mmCIF file of N, CA and C in Angstrom:
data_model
loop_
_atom_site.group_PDB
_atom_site.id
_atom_site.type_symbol
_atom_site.label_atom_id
_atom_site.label_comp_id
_atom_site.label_asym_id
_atom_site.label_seq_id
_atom_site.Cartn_x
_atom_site.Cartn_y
_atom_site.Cartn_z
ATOM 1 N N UNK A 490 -43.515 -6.606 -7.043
ATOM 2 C CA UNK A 490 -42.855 -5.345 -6.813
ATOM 3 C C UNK A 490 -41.992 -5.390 -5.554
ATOM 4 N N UNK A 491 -42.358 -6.027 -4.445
ATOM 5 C CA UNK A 491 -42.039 -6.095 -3.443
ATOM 6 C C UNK A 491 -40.753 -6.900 -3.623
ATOM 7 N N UNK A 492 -40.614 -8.008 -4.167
ATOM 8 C CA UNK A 492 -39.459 -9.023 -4.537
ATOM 9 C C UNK A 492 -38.116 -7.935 -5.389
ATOM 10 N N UNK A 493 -38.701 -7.064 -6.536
ATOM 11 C CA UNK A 493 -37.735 -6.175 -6.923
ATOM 12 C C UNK A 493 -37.131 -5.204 -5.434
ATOM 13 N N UNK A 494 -37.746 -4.413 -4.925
ATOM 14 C CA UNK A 494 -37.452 -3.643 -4.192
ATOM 15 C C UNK A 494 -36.577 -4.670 -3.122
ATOM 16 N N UNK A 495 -36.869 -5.470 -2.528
ATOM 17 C CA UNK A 495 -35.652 -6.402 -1.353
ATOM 18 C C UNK A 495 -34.079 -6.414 -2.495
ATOM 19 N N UNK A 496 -34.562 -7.448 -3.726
ATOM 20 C CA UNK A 496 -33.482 -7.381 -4.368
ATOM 21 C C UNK A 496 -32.552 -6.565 -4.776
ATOM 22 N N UNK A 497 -33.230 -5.294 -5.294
ATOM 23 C CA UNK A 497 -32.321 -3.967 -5.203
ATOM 24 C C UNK A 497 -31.623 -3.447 -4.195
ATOM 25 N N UNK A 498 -31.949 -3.325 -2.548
ATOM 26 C CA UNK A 498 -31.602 -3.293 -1.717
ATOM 27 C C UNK A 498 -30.785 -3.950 -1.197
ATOM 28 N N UNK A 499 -30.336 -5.631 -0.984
ATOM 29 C CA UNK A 499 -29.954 -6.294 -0.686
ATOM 30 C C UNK A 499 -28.786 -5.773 -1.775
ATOM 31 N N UNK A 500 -28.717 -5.716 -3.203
ATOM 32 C CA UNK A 500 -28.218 -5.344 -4.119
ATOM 33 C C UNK A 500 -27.079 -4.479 -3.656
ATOM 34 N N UNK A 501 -27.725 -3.507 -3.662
ATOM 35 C CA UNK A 501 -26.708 -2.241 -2.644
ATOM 36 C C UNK A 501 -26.127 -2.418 -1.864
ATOM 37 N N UNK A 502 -26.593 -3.130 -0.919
ATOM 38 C CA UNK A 502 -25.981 -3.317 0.464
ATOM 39 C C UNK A 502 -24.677 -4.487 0.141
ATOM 40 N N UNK A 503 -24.821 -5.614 -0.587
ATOM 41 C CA UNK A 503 -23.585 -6.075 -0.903
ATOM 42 C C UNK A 503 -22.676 -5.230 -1.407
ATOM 43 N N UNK A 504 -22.698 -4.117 -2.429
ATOM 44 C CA UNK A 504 -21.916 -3.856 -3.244
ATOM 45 C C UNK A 504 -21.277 -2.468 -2.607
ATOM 46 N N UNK A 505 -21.940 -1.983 -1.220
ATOM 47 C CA UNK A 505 -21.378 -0.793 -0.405
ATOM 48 C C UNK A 505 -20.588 -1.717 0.629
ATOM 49 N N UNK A 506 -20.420 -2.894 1.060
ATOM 50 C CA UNK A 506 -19.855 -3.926 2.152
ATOM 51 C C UNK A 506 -18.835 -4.242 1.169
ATOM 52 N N UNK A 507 -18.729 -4.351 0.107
ATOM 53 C CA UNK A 507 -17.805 -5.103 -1.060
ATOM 54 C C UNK A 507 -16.812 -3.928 -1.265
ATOM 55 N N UNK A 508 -17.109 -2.501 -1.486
ATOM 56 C CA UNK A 508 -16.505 -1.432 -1.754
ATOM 57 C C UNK A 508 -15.571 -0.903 -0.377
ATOM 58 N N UNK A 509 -16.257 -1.229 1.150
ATOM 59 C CA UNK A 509 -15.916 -0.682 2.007
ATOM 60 C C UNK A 509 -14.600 -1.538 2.308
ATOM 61 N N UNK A 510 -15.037 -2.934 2.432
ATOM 62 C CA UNK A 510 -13.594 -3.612 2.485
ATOM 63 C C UNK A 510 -12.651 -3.851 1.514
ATOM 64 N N UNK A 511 -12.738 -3.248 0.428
ATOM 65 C CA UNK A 511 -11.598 -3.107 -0.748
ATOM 66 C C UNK A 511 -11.254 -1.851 -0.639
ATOM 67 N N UNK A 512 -11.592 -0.655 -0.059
ATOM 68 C CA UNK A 512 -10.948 0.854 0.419
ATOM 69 C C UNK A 512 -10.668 0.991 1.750
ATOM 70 N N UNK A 513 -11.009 -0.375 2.478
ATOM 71 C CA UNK A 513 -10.156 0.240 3.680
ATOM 72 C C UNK A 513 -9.845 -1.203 3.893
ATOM 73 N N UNK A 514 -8.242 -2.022 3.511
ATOM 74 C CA UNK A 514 -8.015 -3.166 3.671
ATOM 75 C C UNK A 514 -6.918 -2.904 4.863
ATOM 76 N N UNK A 515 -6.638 -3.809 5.809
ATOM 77 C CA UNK A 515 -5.448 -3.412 6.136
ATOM 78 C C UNK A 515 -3.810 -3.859 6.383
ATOM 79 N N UNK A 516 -3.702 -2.574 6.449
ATOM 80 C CA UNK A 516 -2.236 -2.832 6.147
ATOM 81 C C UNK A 516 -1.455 -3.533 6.440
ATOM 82 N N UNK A 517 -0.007 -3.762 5.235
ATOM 83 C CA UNK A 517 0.782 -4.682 6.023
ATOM 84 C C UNK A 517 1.425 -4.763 6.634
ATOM 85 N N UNK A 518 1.437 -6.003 7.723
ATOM 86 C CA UNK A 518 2.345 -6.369 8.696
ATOM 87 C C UNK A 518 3.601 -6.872 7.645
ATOM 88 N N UNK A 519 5.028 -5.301 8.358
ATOM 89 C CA UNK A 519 6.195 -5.517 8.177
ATOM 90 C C UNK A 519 6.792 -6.907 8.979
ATOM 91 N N UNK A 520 6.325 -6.945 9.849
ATOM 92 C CA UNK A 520 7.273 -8.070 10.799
ATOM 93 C C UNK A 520 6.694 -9.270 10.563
ATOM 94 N N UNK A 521 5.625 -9.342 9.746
ATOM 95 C CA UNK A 521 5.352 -10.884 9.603
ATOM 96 C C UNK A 521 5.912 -11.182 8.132
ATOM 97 N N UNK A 522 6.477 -9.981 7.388
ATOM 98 C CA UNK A 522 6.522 -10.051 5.900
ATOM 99 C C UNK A 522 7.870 -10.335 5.218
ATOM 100 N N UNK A 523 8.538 -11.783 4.816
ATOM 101 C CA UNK A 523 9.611 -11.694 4.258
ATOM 102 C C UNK A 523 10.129 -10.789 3.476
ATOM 103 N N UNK A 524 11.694 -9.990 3.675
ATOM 104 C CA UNK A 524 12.068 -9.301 2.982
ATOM 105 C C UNK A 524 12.380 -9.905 1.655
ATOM 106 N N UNK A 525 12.405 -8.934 0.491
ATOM 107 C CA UNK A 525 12.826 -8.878 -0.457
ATOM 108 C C UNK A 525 14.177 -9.017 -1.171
ATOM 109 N N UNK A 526 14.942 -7.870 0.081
ATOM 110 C CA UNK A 526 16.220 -7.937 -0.386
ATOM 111 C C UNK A 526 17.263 -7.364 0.700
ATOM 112 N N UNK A 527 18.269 -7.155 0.894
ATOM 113 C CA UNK A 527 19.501 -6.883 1.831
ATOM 114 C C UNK A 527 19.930 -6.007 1.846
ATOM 115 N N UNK A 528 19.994 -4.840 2.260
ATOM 116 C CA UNK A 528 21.164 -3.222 1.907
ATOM 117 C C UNK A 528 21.912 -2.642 3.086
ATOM 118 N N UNK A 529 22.954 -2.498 2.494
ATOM 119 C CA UNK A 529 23.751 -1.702 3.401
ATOM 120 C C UNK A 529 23.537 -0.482 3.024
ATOM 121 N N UNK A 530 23.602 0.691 3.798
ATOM 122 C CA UNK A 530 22.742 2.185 3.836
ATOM 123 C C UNK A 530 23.723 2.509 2.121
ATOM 124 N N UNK A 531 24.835 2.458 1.907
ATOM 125 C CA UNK A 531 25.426 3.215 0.699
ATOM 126 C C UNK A 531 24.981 2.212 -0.229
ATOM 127 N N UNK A 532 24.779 1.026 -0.091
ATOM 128 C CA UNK A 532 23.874 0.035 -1.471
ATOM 129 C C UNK A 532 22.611 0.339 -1.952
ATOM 130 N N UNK A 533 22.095 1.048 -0.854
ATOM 131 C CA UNK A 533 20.650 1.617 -0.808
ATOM 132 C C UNK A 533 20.405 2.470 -1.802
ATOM 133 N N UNK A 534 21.628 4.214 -1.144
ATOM 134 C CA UNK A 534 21.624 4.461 -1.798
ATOM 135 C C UNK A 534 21.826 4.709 -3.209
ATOM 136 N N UNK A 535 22.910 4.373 -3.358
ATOM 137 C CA UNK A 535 23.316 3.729 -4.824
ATOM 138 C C UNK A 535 22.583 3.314 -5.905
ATOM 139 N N UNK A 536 21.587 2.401 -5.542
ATOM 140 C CA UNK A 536 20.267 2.349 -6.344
ATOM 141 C C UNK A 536 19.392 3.163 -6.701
ATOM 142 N N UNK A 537 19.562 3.854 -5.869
ATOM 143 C CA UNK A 537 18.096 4.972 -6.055
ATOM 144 C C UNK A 537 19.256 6.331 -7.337
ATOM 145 N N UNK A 538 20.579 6.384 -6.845
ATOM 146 C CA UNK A 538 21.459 7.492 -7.550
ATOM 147 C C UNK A 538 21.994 7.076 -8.816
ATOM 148 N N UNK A 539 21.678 5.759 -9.120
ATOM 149 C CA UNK A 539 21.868 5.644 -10.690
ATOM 150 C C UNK A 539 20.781 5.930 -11.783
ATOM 151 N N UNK A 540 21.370 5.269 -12.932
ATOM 152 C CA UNK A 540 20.293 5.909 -13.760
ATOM 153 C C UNK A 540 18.881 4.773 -14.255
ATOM 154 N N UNK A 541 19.673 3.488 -13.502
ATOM 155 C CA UNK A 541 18.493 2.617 -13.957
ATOM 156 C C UNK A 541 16.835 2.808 -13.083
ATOM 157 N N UNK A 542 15.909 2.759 -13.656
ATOM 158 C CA UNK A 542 14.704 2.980 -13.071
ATOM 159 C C UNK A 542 14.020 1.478 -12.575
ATOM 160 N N UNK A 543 14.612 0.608 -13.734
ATOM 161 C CA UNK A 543 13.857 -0.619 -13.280
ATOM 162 C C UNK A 543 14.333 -0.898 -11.699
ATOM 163 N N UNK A 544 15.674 -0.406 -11.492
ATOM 164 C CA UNK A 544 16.149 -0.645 -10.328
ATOM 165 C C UNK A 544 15.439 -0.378 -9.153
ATOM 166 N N UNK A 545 14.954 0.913 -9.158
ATOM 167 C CA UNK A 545 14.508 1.586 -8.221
ATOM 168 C C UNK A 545 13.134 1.073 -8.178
ATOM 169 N N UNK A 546 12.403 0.516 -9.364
ATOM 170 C CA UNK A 546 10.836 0.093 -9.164
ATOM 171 C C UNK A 546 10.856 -1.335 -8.680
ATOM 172 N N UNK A 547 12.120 -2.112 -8.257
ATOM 173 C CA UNK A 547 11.747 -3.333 -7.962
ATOM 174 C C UNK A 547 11.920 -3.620 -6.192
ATOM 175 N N UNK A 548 12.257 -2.074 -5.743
ATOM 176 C CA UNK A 548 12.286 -2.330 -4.104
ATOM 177 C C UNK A 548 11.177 -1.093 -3.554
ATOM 178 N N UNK A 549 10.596 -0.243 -4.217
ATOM 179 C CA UNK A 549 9.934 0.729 -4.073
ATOM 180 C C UNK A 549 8.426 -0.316 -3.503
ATOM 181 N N UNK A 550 7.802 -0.013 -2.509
ATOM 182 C CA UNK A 550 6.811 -0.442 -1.962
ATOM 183 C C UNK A 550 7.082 -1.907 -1.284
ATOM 184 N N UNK A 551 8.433 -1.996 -1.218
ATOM 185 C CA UNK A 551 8.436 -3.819 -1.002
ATOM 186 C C UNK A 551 9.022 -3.383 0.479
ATOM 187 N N UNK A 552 9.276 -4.873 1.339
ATOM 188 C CA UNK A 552 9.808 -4.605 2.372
ATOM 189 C C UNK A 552 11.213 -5.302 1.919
ATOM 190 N N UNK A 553 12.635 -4.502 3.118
ATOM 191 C CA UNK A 553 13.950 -4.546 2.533
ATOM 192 C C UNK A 553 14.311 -4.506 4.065
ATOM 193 N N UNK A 554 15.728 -5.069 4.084
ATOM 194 C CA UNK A 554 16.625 -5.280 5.158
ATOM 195 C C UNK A 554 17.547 -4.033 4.992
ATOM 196 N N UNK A 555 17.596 -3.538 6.132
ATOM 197 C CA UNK A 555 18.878 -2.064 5.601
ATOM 198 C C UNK A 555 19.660 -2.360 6.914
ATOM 199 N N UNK A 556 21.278 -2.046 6.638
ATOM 200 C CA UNK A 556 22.114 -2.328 7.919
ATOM 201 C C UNK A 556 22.727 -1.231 7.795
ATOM 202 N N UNK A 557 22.978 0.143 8.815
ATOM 203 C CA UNK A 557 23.528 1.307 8.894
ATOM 204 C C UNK A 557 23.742 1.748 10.167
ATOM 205 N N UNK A 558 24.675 2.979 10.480
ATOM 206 C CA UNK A 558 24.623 3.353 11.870
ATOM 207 C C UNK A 558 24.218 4.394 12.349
ATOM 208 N N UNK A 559 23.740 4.544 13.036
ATOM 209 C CA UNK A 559 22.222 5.562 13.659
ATOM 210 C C UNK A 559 23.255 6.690 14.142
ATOM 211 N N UNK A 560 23.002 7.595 12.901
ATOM 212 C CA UNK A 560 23.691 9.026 13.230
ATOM 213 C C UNK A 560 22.606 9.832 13.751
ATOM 214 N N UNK A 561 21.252 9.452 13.606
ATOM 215 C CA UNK A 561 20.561 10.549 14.695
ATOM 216 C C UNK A 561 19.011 9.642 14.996
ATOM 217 N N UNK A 562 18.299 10.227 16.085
ATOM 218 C CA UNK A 562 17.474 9.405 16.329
ATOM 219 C C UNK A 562 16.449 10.432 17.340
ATOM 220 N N UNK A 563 15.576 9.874 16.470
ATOM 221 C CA UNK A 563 14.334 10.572 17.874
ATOM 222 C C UNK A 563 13.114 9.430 18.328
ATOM 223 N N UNK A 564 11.861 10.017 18.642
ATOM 224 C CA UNK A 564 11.259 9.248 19.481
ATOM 225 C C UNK A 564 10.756 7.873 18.580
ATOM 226 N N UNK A 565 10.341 8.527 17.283
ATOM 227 C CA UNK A 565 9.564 6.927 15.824
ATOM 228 C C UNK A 565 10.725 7.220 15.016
ATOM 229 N N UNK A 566 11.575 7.963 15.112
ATOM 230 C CA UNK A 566 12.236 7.749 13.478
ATOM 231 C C UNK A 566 14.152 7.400 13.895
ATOM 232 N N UNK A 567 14.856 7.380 12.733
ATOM 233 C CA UNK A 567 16.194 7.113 12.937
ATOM 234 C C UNK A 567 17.067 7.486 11.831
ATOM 235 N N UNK A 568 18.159 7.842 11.489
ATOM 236 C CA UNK A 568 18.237 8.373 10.392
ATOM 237 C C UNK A 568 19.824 7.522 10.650
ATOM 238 N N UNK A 569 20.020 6.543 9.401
ATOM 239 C CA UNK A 569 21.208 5.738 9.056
ATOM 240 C C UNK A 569 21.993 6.414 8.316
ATOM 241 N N UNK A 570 23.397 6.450 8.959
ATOM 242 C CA UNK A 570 24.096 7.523 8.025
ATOM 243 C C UNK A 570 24.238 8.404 7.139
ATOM 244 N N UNK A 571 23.524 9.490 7.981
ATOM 245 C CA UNK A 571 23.150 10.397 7.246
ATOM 246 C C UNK A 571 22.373 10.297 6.237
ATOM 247 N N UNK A 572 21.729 9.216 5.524
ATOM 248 C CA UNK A 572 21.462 9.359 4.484
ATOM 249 C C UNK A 572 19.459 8.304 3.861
ATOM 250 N N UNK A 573 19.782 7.588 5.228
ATOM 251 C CA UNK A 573 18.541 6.504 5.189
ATOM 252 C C UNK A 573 17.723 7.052 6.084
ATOM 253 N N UNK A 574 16.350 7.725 6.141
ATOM 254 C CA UNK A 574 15.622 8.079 7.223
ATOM 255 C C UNK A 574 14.455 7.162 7.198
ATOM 256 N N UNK A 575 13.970 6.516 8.485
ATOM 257 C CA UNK A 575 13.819 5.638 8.488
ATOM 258 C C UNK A 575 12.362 5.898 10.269
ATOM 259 N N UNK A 576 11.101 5.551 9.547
ATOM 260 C CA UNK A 576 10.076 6.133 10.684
ATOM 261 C C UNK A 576 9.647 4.402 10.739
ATOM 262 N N UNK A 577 9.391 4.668 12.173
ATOM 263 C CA UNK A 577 9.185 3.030 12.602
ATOM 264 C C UNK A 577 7.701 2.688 12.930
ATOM 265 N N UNK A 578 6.984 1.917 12.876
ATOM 266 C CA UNK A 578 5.823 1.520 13.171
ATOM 267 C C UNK A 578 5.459 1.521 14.596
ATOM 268 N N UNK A 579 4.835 2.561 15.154
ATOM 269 C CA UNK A 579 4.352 3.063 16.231
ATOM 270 C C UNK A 579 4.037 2.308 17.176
ATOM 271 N N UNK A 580 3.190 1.469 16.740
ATOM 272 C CA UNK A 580 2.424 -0.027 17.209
ATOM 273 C C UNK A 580 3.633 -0.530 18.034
ATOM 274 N N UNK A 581 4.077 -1.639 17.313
ATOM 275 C CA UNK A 581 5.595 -2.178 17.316
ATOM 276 C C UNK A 581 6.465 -1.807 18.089
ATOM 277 N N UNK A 582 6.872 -0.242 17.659
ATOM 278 C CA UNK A 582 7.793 0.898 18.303
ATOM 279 C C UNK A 582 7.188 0.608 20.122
ATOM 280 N N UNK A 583 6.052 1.169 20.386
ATOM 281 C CA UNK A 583 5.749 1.077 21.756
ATOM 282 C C UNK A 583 5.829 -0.436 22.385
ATOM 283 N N UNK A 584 5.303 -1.663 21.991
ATOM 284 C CA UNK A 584 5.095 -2.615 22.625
ATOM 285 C C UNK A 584 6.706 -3.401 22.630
ATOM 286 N N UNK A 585 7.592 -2.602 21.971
ATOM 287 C CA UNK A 585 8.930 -3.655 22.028
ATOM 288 C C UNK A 585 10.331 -3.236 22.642
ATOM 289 N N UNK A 586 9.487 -1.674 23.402
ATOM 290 C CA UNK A 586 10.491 -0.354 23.973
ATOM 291 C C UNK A 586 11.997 -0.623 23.139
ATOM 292 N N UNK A 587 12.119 0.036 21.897
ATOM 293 C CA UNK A 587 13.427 0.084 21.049
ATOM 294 C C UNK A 587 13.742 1.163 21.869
ATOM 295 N N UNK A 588 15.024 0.860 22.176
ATOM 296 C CA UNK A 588 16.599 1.688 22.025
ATOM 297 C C UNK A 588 17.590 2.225 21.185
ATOM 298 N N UNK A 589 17.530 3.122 20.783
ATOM 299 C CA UNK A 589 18.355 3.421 19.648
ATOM 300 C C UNK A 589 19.024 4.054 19.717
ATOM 301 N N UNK A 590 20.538 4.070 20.053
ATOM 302 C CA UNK A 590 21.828 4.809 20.216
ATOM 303 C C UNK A 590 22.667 4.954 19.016
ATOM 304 N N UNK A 591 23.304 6.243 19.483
ATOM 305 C CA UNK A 591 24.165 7.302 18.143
ATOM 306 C C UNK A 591 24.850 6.038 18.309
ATOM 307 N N UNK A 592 25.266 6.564 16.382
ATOM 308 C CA UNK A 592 26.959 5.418 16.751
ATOM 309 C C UNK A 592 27.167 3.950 17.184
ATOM 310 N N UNK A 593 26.026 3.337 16.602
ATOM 311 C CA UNK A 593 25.668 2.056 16.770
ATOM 312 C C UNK A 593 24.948 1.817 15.418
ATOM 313 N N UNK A 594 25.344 0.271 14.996
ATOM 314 C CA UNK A 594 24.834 -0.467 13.891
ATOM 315 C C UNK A 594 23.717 -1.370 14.160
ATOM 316 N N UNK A 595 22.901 -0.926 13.293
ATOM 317 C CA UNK A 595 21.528 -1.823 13.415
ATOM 318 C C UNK A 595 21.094 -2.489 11.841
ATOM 319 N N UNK A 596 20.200 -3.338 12.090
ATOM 320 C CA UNK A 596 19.830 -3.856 10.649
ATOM 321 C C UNK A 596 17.954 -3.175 10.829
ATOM 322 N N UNK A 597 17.167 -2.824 10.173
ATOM 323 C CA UNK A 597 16.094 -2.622 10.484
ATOM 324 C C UNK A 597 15.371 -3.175 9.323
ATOM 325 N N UNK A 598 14.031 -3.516 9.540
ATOM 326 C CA UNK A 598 13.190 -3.664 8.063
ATOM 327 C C UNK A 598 11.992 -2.895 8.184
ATOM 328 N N UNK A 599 11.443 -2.514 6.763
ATOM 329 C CA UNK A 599 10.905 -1.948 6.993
ATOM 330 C C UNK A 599 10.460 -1.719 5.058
ATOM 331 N N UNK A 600 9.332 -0.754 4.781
ATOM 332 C CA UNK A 600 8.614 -0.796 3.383
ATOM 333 C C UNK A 600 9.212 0.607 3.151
ATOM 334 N N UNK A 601 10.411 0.260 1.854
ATOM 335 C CA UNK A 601 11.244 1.007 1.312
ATOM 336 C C UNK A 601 10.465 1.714 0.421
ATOM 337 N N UNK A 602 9.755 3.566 0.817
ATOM 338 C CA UNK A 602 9.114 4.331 0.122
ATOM 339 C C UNK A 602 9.362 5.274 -1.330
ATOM 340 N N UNK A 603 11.015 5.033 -0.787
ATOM 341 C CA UNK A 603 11.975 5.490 -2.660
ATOM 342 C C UNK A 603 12.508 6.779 -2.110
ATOM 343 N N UNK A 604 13.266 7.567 -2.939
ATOM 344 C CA UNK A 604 14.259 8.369 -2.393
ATOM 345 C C UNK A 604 13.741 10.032 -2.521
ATOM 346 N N UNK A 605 13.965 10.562 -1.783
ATOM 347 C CA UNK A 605 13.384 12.013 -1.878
ATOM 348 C C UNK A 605 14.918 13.030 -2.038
ATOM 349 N N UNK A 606 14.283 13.637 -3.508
ATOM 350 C CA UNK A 606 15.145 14.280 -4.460
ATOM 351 C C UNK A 606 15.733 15.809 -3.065
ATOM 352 N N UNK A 607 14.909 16.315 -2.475
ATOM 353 C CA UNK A 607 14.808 17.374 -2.162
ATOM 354 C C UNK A 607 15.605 17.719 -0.790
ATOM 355 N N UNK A 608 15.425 16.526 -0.046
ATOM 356 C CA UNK A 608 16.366 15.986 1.141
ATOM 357 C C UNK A 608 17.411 15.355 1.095
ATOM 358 N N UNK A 609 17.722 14.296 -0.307
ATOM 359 C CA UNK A 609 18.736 13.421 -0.834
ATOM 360 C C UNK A 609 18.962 12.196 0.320
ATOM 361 N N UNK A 610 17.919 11.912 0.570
ATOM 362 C CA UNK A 610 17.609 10.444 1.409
ATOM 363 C C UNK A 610 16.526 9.768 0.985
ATOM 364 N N UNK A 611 16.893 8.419 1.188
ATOM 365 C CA UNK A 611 15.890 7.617 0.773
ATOM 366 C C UNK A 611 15.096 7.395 2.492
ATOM 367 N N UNK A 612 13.573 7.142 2.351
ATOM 368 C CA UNK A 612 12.709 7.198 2.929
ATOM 369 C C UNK A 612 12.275 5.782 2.892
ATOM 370 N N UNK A 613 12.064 5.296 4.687
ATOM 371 C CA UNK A 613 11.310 3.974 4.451
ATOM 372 C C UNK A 613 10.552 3.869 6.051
ATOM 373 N N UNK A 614 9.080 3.537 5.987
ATOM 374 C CA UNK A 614 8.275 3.863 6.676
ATOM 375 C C UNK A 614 7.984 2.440 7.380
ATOM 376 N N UNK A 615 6.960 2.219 8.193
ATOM 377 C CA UNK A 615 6.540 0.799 9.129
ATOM 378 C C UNK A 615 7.577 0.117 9.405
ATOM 379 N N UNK A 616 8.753 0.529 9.560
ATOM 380 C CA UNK A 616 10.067 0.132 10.015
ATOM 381 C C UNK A 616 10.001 -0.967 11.547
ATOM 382 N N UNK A 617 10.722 -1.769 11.717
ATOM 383 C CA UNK A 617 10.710 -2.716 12.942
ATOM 384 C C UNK A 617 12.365 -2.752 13.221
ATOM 385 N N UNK A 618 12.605 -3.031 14.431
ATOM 386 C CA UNK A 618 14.297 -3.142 14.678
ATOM 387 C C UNK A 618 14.360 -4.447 14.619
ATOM 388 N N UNK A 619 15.385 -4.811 13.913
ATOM 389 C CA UNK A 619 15.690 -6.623 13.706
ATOM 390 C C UNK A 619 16.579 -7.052 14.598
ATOM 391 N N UNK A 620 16.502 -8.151 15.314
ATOM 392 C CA UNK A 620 17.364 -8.570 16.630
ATOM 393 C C UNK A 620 18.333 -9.181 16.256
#
């Protein structure tokens, strides 16, 4: 009886250690992660404003190179001509003191989240400034 009861236990205890690190894995590092693909802010959008879908599902969650010029900017985020808003990885953001001036071209990367109908910008989050 005693041999069932360890085994059941032990039982559990793998399979709550097995569950915990498959729901909380973590996330990925943008800056260690080859991009996918290349955009200039109106190529960007362009993809997301046509009608193909496969289009839009093959950069949605991936990381992407975007090159645009910083029409507005605050303390984590940046918004590429008007039209790319773009929140940067905090982490990163602090330890690499970015500068980000109006009216200047940058390339950034970052995990392209897909385009929001309601704002008419595409959204891309854990963003890094590329040198």
């Amino acid at each position: 009886m005693k041999k069932i009861l360890v085994f059941i236990t032990v039982l559990i205890l793998v399979i709550l250690m097995g569950s915990y690190f498959y729901l909380y894995q973590d996330h990925r590092d943008v800056s260690a992660t080859t991009a996918v693909n290349t955009f200039n802010s109106n190529q960007l959008l362009d993809v997301f404003q046509d009608s193909v879908i496969e289009n839009d599902k093959e950069i949605l969650d991936q990381v992407i190179l975007i090159t645009g010029v910083a029409t507005s900017a605050s303390e984590y985020s940046v918004i590429l001509d008007h039209k790319i808003f773009i929140e940067f990885d905090q982490k990163n953001y602090n330890a690499s003191n970015y500068v980000i001036n109006k009216n200047q071209t940058y390339t950034i990367k970052g995990r392209c989240l897909g385009y929001d109908d309601l704002l008419e910008e595409v959204r891309i989050d854990q963003a890094i400034l590329e040198k």
